[in-house]
Amino acid sequence: MALLLTVPFIVLGCSRSKDGVPMLTSDFEFLSGNKTLSGIIDQPFKERARAIIVFVHGSGLTDIRRENRYFDLRRRFAELGIACVTWDKPGRGRSEGKFDDNQPVEESAVEVLDAIAWLRAEQVPGSEKIGIWATSRGGWVAPIALA
């Protein structure tokens, strides 16, 4: 009986990084229009990502690294073998440009498409299948990007 309880513990232990988080987070940058936008990519620790979820923000300010935005969701997706991508809005965090709280949703949709194009061009693991997770205003942006 002790062996049966130990095996799942060992398997779980092998699926996490040294700090217990099931993902490896790295910085990335991509061009959108004339600005360099900066974000993070979370890759599953235990396996090659089978897909990527692109997070599209709602309205307001962002600083994804300082806020560790969507951490619980990103961690859960990584546990499921899905990579996550998110970035700071223009003029926020490490992204270039000027923040515009009234940025047209069409411009935000172009940012989403530019990020996806970068992921595919760089052949980021999981980029063969990309989905979008959007909140609030992002729910207006996502359908435009997908159209």
Coordinates of N, CA, C and O in Angstrom, one line a residue:
M1 N 0.8 -1.2 0.0 CA 0.0 0.0 0.0 C 0.9 1.3 0.0 O 0.6 2.2 -0.7
A2 N 1.9 1.3 0.7 CA 2.8 2.4 0.8 C 3.4 2.7 -0.6 O 3.6 3.9 -0.9
L3 N 3.7 1.7 -1.3 CA 4.3 1.9 -2.7 C 3.3 2.6 -3.6 O 3.6 3.5 -4.3
L4 N 2.0 2.2 -3.5 CA 1.0 2.9 -4.3 C 0.8 4.3 -4.0 O 0.6 5.1 -4.9
L5 N 0.9 4.7 -2.7 CA 0.8 6.1 -2.4 C 2.1 6.9 -2.7 O 2.0 8.1 -3.0
T6 N 3.2 6.3 -2.8 CA 4.4 7.0 -3.1 C 4.6 7.3 -4.6 O 5.0 8.3 -5.0
V7 N 4.1 6.4 -5.4 CA 4.3 6.5 -6.9 C 3.6 7.8 -7.4 O 4.2 8.6 -8.0
P8 N 2.3 8.0 -7.0 CA 1.7 9.3 -7.5 C 2.4 10.5 -6.9 O 2.5 11.5 -7.6
F9 N 2.9 10.5 -5.7 CA 3.7 11.6 -5.2 C 4.9 11.9 -6.0 O 5.2 13.0 -6.3
I10 N 5.6 10.8 -6.4 CA 6.8 11.0 -7.2 C 6.5 11.6 -8.5 O 7.1 12.5 -9.0
V11 N 5.5 11.1 -9.2 CA 5.1 11.6 -10.5 C 4.7 13.0 -10.4 O 5.1 13.9 -11.2
L12 N 3.9 13.4 -9.4 CA 3.6 14.8 -9.2 C 4.8 15.7 -8.9 O 4.9 16.7 -9.5
G13 N 5.7 15.2 -8.1 CA 6.9 15.9 -7.8 C 7.8 16.2 -9.1 O 8.4 17.2 -9.2
C14 N 7.7 15.3 -10.0 CA 8.5 15.4 -11.2 C 7.9 16.4 -12.2 O 8.6 16.8 -13.2
S15 N 6.7 16.7 -12.0 CA 6.0 17.6 -13.0 C 6.1 19.1 -12.6 O 5.5 19.9 -13.3
R16 N 6.8 19.4 -11.6 CA 6.9 20.8 -11.2 C 8.4 21.3 -11.2 O 9.3 20.5 -11.0
S17 N 8.5 22.6 -11.3 CA 9.9 23.1 -11.2 C 10.3 23.1 -9.8 O 9.6 22.7 -8.9
K18 N 11.5 23.6 -9.5 CA 12.1 23.6 -8.2 C 11.2 24.4 -7.2 O 11.2 24.0 -6.0
D19 N 10.6 25.4 -7.6 CA 9.8 26.2 -6.7 C 8.3 25.7 -6.6 O 7.5 26.4 -6.0
G20 N 8.0 24.6 -7.2 CA 6.7 24.0 -7.1 C 5.7 24.5 -8.2 O 4.6 24.1 -8.2
V21 N 6.1 25.4 -9.1 CA 5.2 25.9 -10.1 C 5.4 25.0 -11.3 O 6.5 24.7 -11.7
P22 N 4.2 24.6 -11.9 CA 4.3 23.7 -13.0 C 4.6 24.3 -14.4 O 4.3 23.8 -15.4
M23 N 5.3 25.5 -14.4 CA 5.5 26.1 -15.6 C 6.9 26.9 -15.6 O 7.4 27.2 -14.5
L24 N 7.4 27.1 -16.8 CA 8.6 27.9 -16.9 C 8.2 29.2 -17.6 O 7.6 29.2 -18.7
T25 N 8.5 30.3 -17.0 CA 8.1 31.6 -17.5 C 9.3 32.3 -18.1 O 10.3 32.4 -17.5
S26 N 9.1 32.8 -19.3 CA 10.1 33.6 -20.0 C 9.5 34.9 -20.6 O 8.3 34.9 -20.9
D27 N 10.4 35.8 -20.8 CA 10.0 37.1 -21.4 C 10.0 36.9 -22.9 O 10.7 36.1 -23.5
F28 N 9.1 37.7 -23.6 CA 9.2 37.8 -25.1 C 8.8 39.2 -25.5 O 8.1 40.0 -24.7
E29 N 9.1 39.6 -26.7 CA 8.8 40.9 -27.3 C 8.4 40.6 -28.7 O 8.9 39.7 -29.4
F30 N 7.4 41.4 -29.2 CA 7.0 41.4 -30.6 C 6.6 42.8 -31.0 O 6.3 43.7 -30.2
L31 N 6.7 43.0 -32.3 CA 6.3 44.3 -32.9 C 4.9 44.3 -33.3 O 4.3 43.3 -33.8
S32 N 4.2 45.4 -32.9 CA 2.9 45.7 -33.4 C 2.8 47.1 -33.8 O 3.0 48.0 -33.0
G33 N 2.6 47.3 -35.1 CA 2.7 48.7 -35.6 C 4.1 49.1 -35.5 O 5.1 48.4 -35.9
N34 N 4.3 50.3 -34.9 CA 5.7 50.8 -34.7 C 6.1 50.7 -33.3 O 7.1 51.4 -32.9
K35 N 5.5 49.8 -32.5 CA 5.9 49.6 -31.1 C 6.3 48.2 -30.8 O 5.8 47.3 -31.3
T36 N 7.3 48.1 -29.8 CA 7.6 46.8 -29.3 C 6.8 46.5 -28.0 O 6.9 47.3 -27.1
L37 N 6.0 45.5 -28.1 CA 5.2 45.1 -26.9 C 6.0 44.0 -26.2 O 6.6 43.1 -26.8
S38 N 5.9 44.0 -24.9 CA 6.6 43.0 -24.0 C 5.7 42.2 -23.2 O 4.7 42.7 -22.6
G39 N 6.0 40.9 -23.1 CA 5.1 40.0 -22.3 C 5.8 38.8 -21.8 O 7.0 38.8 -21.8
I40 N 5.0 37.8 -21.4 CA 5.6 36.6 -20.9 C 4.9 35.4 -21.6 O 3.8 35.5 -22.0
I41 N 5.7 34.3 -21.6 CA 5.2 33.1 -22.1 C 5.4 32.1 -21.0 O 6.6 32.0 -20.4
D42 N 4.4 31.3 -20.6 CA 4.5 30.2 -19.6 C 4.4 28.9 -20.4 O 3.4 28.7 -21.1
Q43 N 5.5 28.1 -20.3 CA 5.5 26.8 -20.9 C 5.3 25.7 -19.8 O 5.9 25.9 -18.7
P44 N 4.6 24.7 -20.1 CA 4.5 23.6 -19.1 C 5.9 23.0 -18.8 O 6.7 22.9 -19.7
F45 N 6.1 22.7 -17.5 CA 7.4 22.3 -17.1 C 7.6 20.8 -17.5 O 8.7 20.4 -17.8
K46 N 6.6 20.0 -17.5 CA 6.8 18.6 -17.6 C 6.7 18.1 -19.0 O 7.1 16.9 -19.3
E47 N 6.2 18.8 -20.0 CA 6.0 18.3 -21.3 C 6.0 19.5 -22.3 O 5.8 20.6 -21.9
R48 N 6.1 19.1 -23.6 CA 5.9 20.1 -24.7 C 4.5 20.6 -24.7 O 3.5 19.8 -24.6
A49 N 4.2 21.9 -24.8 CA 2.9 22.4 -24.8 C 2.1 21.8 -26.0 O 2.6 21.8 -27.1
R50 N 0.9 21.5 -25.8 CA 0.0 21.0 -26.9 C -0.8 22.0 -27.5 O -1.4 21.8 -28.5
A51 N -0.8 23.2 -26.9 CA -1.6 24.4 -27.4 C -1.1 25.6 -26.6 O -0.4 25.5 -25.7
I52 N -1.6 26.8 -27.1 CA -1.3 28.0 -26.4 C -2.6 28.8 -26.2 O -3.5 28.8 -27.1
I53 N -2.8 29.4 -25.0 CA -3.9 30.3 -24.7 C -3.3 31.7 -24.7 O -2.3 32.0 -24.0
V54 N -3.8 32.6 -25.5 CA -3.4 34.0 -25.5 C -4.4 34.8 -24.6 O -5.6 34.7 -24.9
F55 N -3.9 35.4 -23.6 CA -4.8 36.2 -22.7 C -5.0 37.6 -23.3 O -4.0 38.3 -23.6
V56 N -6.2 38.1 -23.4 CA -6.5 39.4 -23.9 C -7.1 40.2 -22.7 O -8.2 39.8 -22.2
H57 N -6.5 41.3 -22.3 CA -6.9 42.1 -21.2 C -8.2 42.8 -21.4 O -8.6 43.1 -22.5
G58 N -8.8 43.1 -20.2 CA -9.9 44.1 -20.2 C -9.3 45.5 -20.3 O -8.2 45.7 -20.6
S59 N -10.2 46.5 -20.0 CA -9.7 47.9 -20.0 C -8.9 48.1 -18.8 O -8.8 47.4 -17.8
G60 N -8.2 49.3 -18.8 CA -7.4 49.7 -17.7 C -5.9 49.4 -17.8 O -5.4 48.9 -18.9
L61 N -5.2 49.8 -16.8 CA -3.7 49.7 -16.8 C -3.3 48.2 -16.6 O -4.0 47.4 -16.0
T62 N -2.1 47.9 -17.2 CA -1.5 46.6 -17.0 C 0.0 46.7 -16.6 O 0.7 47.6 -17.1
D63 N 0.4 45.8 -15.8 CA 1.8 45.5 -15.6 C 1.9 44.1 -15.2 O 1.9 43.7 -14.0
I64 N 2.0 43.2 -16.2 CA 1.8 41.8 -16.0 C 2.8 41.1 -15.0 O 2.5 40.2 -14.3
R65 N 4.0 41.6 -15.1 CA 5.1 41.0 -14.2 C 4.9 41.5 -12.8 O 4.9 40.6 -11.9
R66 N 4.6 42.7 -12.5 CA 4.4 43.2 -11.2 C 3.2 42.6 -10.6 O 3.1 42.3 -9.4
E67 N 2.1 42.6 -11.3 CA 0.8 42.1 -10.8 C 0.7 40.6 -10.9 O -0.2 40.0 -10.2
N68 N 1.6 39.9 -11.6 CA 1.5 38.5 -11.8 C 0.1 38.1 -12.3 O -0.5 37.2 -11.8
R69 N -0.4 38.9 -13.2 CA -1.8 38.8 -13.7 C -2.1 37.4 -14.2 O -1.3 36.8 -14.9
Y70 N -3.3 36.9 -13.9 CA -3.8 35.6 -14.3 C -3.0 34.4 -13.8 O -3.1 33.3 -14.4
F71 N -2.2 34.6 -12.7 CA -1.3 33.5 -12.3 C -2.0 32.2 -12.1 O -1.6 31.1 -12.5
D72 N -3.1 32.2 -11.4 CA -3.8 30.9 -11.1 C -4.3 30.2 -12.4 O -4.1 29.0 -12.5
L73 N -4.8 31.0 -13.3 CA -5.2 30.4 -14.6 C -4.0 29.9 -15.4 O -4.1 28.8 -16.0
R74 N -3.0 30.7 -15.4 CA -1.8 30.3 -16.2 C -1.2 29.0 -15.6 O -0.8 28.1 -16.3
R75 N -1.2 28.9 -14.3 CA -0.6 27.7 -13.6 C -1.5 26.5 -14.0 O -1.0 25.4 -14.3
R76 N -2.8 26.7 -13.9 CA -3.7 25.6 -14.2 C -3.6 25.1 -15.7 O -3.6 23.9 -15.9
F77 N -3.5 26.1 -16.6 CA -3.3 25.7 -18.0 C -2.0 24.9 -18.2 O -1.9 23.9 -18.9
A78 N -0.9 25.4 -17.5 CA 0.3 24.7 -17.6 C 0.2 23.2 -17.1 O 0.8 22.3 -17.7
E79 N -0.5 23.0 -16.0 CA -0.7 21.7 -15.5 C -1.4 20.8 -16.5 O -1.2 19.6 -16.5
L80 N -2.2 21.4 -17.4 CA -3.0 20.7 -18.4 C -2.2 20.6 -19.7 O -2.7 20.1 -20.7
G81 N -0.9 21.1 -19.7 CA -0.1 21.0 -20.9 C -0.3 22.1 -21.9 O 0.0 21.9 -23.1
I82 N -0.9 23.2 -21.5 CA -1.2 24.3 -22.3 C -0.3 25.5 -21.9 O -0.3 25.9 -20.8
A83 N 0.4 26.1 -22.9 CA 1.2 27.3 -22.7 C 0.3 28.5 -22.6 O -0.8 28.5 -23.2
C84 N 0.8 29.6 -22.0 CA 0.0 30.8 -21.9 C 0.9 32.0 -22.3 O 2.1 32.0 -22.0
V85 N 0.2 33.0 -22.9 CA 0.9 34.2 -23.4 C 0.1 35.4 -23.0 O -1.1 35.4 -23.2
T86 N 0.8 36.4 -22.5 CA 0.1 37.7 -22.2 C 1.2 38.8 -22.3 O 2.4 38.5 -22.1
W87 N 0.7 40.0 -22.5 CA 1.7 41.1 -22.6 C 1.1 42.4 -22.0 O -0.1 42.5 -21.8
D88 N 2.0 43.3 -21.8 CA 1.5 44.6 -21.3 C 1.0 45.5 -22.5 O 1.5 45.4 -23.6
K89 N 0.0 46.3 -22.2 CA -0.6 47.2 -23.2 C 0.5 48.2 -23.5 O 1.4 48.5 -22.7
P90 N 0.4 48.9 -24.7 CA 1.3 50.0 -25.0 C 1.4 51.0 -23.9 O 0.4 51.4 -23.3
G91 N 2.7 51.4 -23.6 CA 3.0 52.4 -22.6 C 2.9 51.9 -21.2 O 3.0 52.7 -20.2
R92 N 2.7 50.6 -21.0 CA 2.6 50.0 -19.6 C 3.6 48.9 -19.5 O 4.1 48.3 -20.4
G93 N 4.0 48.7 -18.2 CA 5.1 47.6 -17.9 C 6.3 47.9 -18.8 O 6.8 49.0 -18.8
R94 N 6.7 46.9 -19.6 CA 7.9 47.0 -20.4 C 7.5 47.3 -21.9 O 8.4 47.3 -22.7
S95 N 6.3 47.5 -22.2 CA 5.9 47.8 -23.6 C 6.1 49.3 -24.0 O 5.8 50.2 -23.2
E96 N 6.5 49.4 -25.2 CA 6.7 50.8 -25.7 C 5.3 51.4 -26.1 O 4.3 50.7 -26.2
G97 N 5.4 52.7 -26.3 CA 4.2 53.4 -26.8 C 3.6 54.3 -25.7 O 4.2 54.4 -24.6
K98 N 2.4 54.8 -26.0 CA 1.7 55.6 -25.0 C 0.4 54.9 -24.7 O -0.3 54.4 -25.5
F99 N 0.1 54.7 -23.4 CA -1.1 54.1 -22.9 C -2.3 55.0 -23.3 O -2.3 56.2 -23.1
D100 N -3.3 54.3 -23.9 CA -4.5 55.0 -24.3 C -5.7 54.2 -23.8 O -6.0 53.1 -24.3
D101 N -6.4 54.7 -22.8 CA -7.5 54.0 -22.2 C -8.7 53.9 -23.2 O -9.5 53.0 -23.1
N102 N -8.6 54.7 -24.3 CA -9.7 54.7 -25.3 C -9.1 54.1 -26.6 O -9.7 54.3 -27.7
Q103 N -8.1 53.2 -26.5 CA -7.6 52.6 -27.7 C -8.7 51.8 -28.4 O -9.4 51.1 -27.8
P104 N -8.8 52.0 -29.7 CA -9.9 51.3 -30.4 C -9.7 49.8 -30.4 O -8.6 49.3 -30.4
V105 N -10.8 49.1 -30.2 CA -10.7 47.6 -30.1 C -10.1 47.0 -31.4 O -9.4 46.0 -31.3
E106 N -10.2 47.7 -32.5 CA -9.6 47.1 -33.7 C -8.0 47.2 -33.6 O -7.4 46.2 -34.1
E107 N -7.5 48.2 -33.0 CA -6.0 48.2 -32.7 C -5.6 47.2 -31.8 O -4.5 46.5 -32.0
S108 N -6.4 46.9 -30.7 CA -6.1 45.9 -29.8 C -6.1 44.5 -30.5 O -5.3 43.6 -30.2
A109 N -7.1 44.3 -31.4 CA -7.2 43.1 -32.2 C -5.9 42.9 -33.0 O -5.4 41.7 -33.2
V110 N -5.4 43.9 -33.6 CA -4.2 43.8 -34.4 C -3.0 43.4 -33.5 O -2.2 42.5 -33.9
E111 N -2.9 43.9 -32.3 CA -1.9 43.4 -31.3 C -2.0 41.9 -31.1 O -1.0 41.2 -31.1
V112 N -3.2 41.4 -30.9 CA -3.4 40.0 -30.7 C -2.9 39.2 -31.9 O -2.2 38.2 -31.8
L113 N -3.3 39.7 -33.1 CA -2.9 39.0 -34.4 C -1.3 39.0 -34.5 O -0.7 38.1 -35.0
D114 N -0.7 40.2 -34.2 CA 0.7 40.3 -34.3 C 1.4 39.4 -33.3 O 2.4 38.8 -33.6
A115 N 0.9 39.2 -32.1 CA 1.4 38.3 -31.1 C 1.3 36.9 -31.6 O 2.3 36.1 -31.5
I116 N 0.2 36.5 -32.2 CA 0.0 35.1 -32.7 C 1.0 34.9 -33.9 O 1.6 33.8 -34.0
A117 N 1.1 35.9 -34.7 CA 2.1 35.7 -35.9 C 3.5 35.5 -35.4 O 4.2 34.7 -35.9
W118 N 3.9 36.2 -34.3 CA 5.2 36.1 -33.7 C 5.4 34.7 -33.2 O 6.4 34.0 -33.4
L119 N 4.4 34.2 -32.4 CA 4.4 32.9 -31.8 C 4.6 31.8 -32.9 O 5.4 30.9 -32.7
R120 N 3.9 31.9 -34.0 CA 4.0 30.9 -35.1 C 5.3 31.1 -35.8 O 6.0 30.1 -36.2
A121 N 5.8 32.3 -36.1 CA 7.0 32.5 -36.8 C 8.2 31.9 -36.0 O 9.2 31.4 -36.5
E122 N 8.1 32.1 -34.7 CA 9.2 31.6 -33.8 C 9.0 30.1 -33.4 O 9.9 29.5 -32.7
Q123 N 7.9 29.5 -33.9 CA 7.6 28.1 -33.7 C 7.6 27.8 -32.2 O 8.2 26.8 -31.7
V124 N 7.0 28.7 -31.4 CA 6.9 28.4 -30.0 C 6.1 27.2 -29.7 O 5.0 27.0 -30.4
P125 N 6.6 26.3 -28.9 CA 5.8 25.0 -28.7 C 4.3 25.3 -28.3 O 4.0 26.1 -27.4
G126 N 3.5 24.6 -29.0 CA 2.0 24.8 -28.9 C 1.4 25.7 -29.9 O 0.2 25.8 -29.9
S127 N 2.2 26.4 -30.7 CA 1.7 27.4 -31.6 C 0.9 26.9 -32.7 O 0.3 27.6 -33.5
E128 N 0.8 25.5 -32.8 CA 0.0 24.9 -33.9 C -1.5 25.1 -33.6 O -2.3 25.1 -34.4
K129 N -1.8 25.2 -32.3 CA -3.2 25.4 -31.8 C -3.2 26.5 -30.8 O -2.6 26.4 -29.8
I130 N -3.9 27.6 -31.2 CA -3.9 28.8 -30.3 C -5.4 29.2 -30.1 O -6.2 29.3 -31.0
G131 N -5.7 29.4 -28.8 CA -7.0 29.8 -28.4 C -6.8 31.2 -27.7 O -5.7 31.6 -27.4
I132 N -7.9 31.8 -27.4 CA -7.9 33.2 -26.8 C -8.8 33.1 -25.5 O -9.9 32.6 -25.6
W133 N -8.3 33.7 -24.5 CA -9.0 33.9 -23.2 C -9.1 35.4 -23.0 O -8.1 36.1 -22.9
A134 N -10.3 35.9 -23.0 CA -10.5 37.3 -23.0 C -11.4 37.7 -21.8 O -12.4 36.9 -21.5
T135 N -11.1 38.8 -21.2 CA -12.0 39.3 -20.1 C -12.4 40.7 -20.4 O -11.7 41.5 -21.0
S136 N -13.6 41.0 -20.0 CA -14.2 42.4 -20.1 C -14.0 42.9 -21.5 O -14.5 42.3 -22.4
R137 N -13.3 44.0 -21.6 CA -13.1 44.6 -23.0 C -12.5 43.7 -23.9 O -12.7 43.7 -25.1
G138 N -11.7 42.7 -23.4 CA -11.0 41.7 -24.2 C -12.1 40.9 -25.0 O -11.8 40.3 -26.0
G139 N -13.3 40.8 -24.4 CA -14.4 40.1 -25.0 C -14.9 40.8 -26.3 O -15.6 40.2 -27.1
W140 N -14.6 42.1 -26.4 CA -14.9 42.8 -27.6 C -13.8 42.6 -28.6 O -14.0 42.6 -29.8
V141 N -12.5 42.5 -28.1 CA -11.4 42.4 -29.0 C -11.3 41.1 -29.6 O -11.0 41.0 -30.8
A142 N -11.5 40.0 -28.9 CA -11.2 38.6 -29.4 C -12.0 38.3 -30.6 O -11.4 37.8 -31.6
P143 N -13.3 38.6 -30.7 CA -14.1 38.2 -31.9 C -13.5 39.0 -33.2 O -13.6 38.5 -34.3
I144 N -13.1 40.2 -33.0 CA -12.5 41.0 -34.1 C -11.2 40.3 -34.6 O -11.0 40.2 -35.7
A145 N -10.4 39.9 -33.6 CA -9.1 39.2 -34.0 C -9.4 37.9 -34.7 O -8.7 37.5 -35.6
L146 N -10.5 37.2 -34.3 CA -10.8 35.9 -34.8 C -11.5 36.0 -36.2 O -11.6 35.0 -36.9
A147 N -12.1 37.2 -36.5 CA -12.9 37.3 -37.7 C -12.0 37.2 -39.0 O -10.9 37.5 -39.0

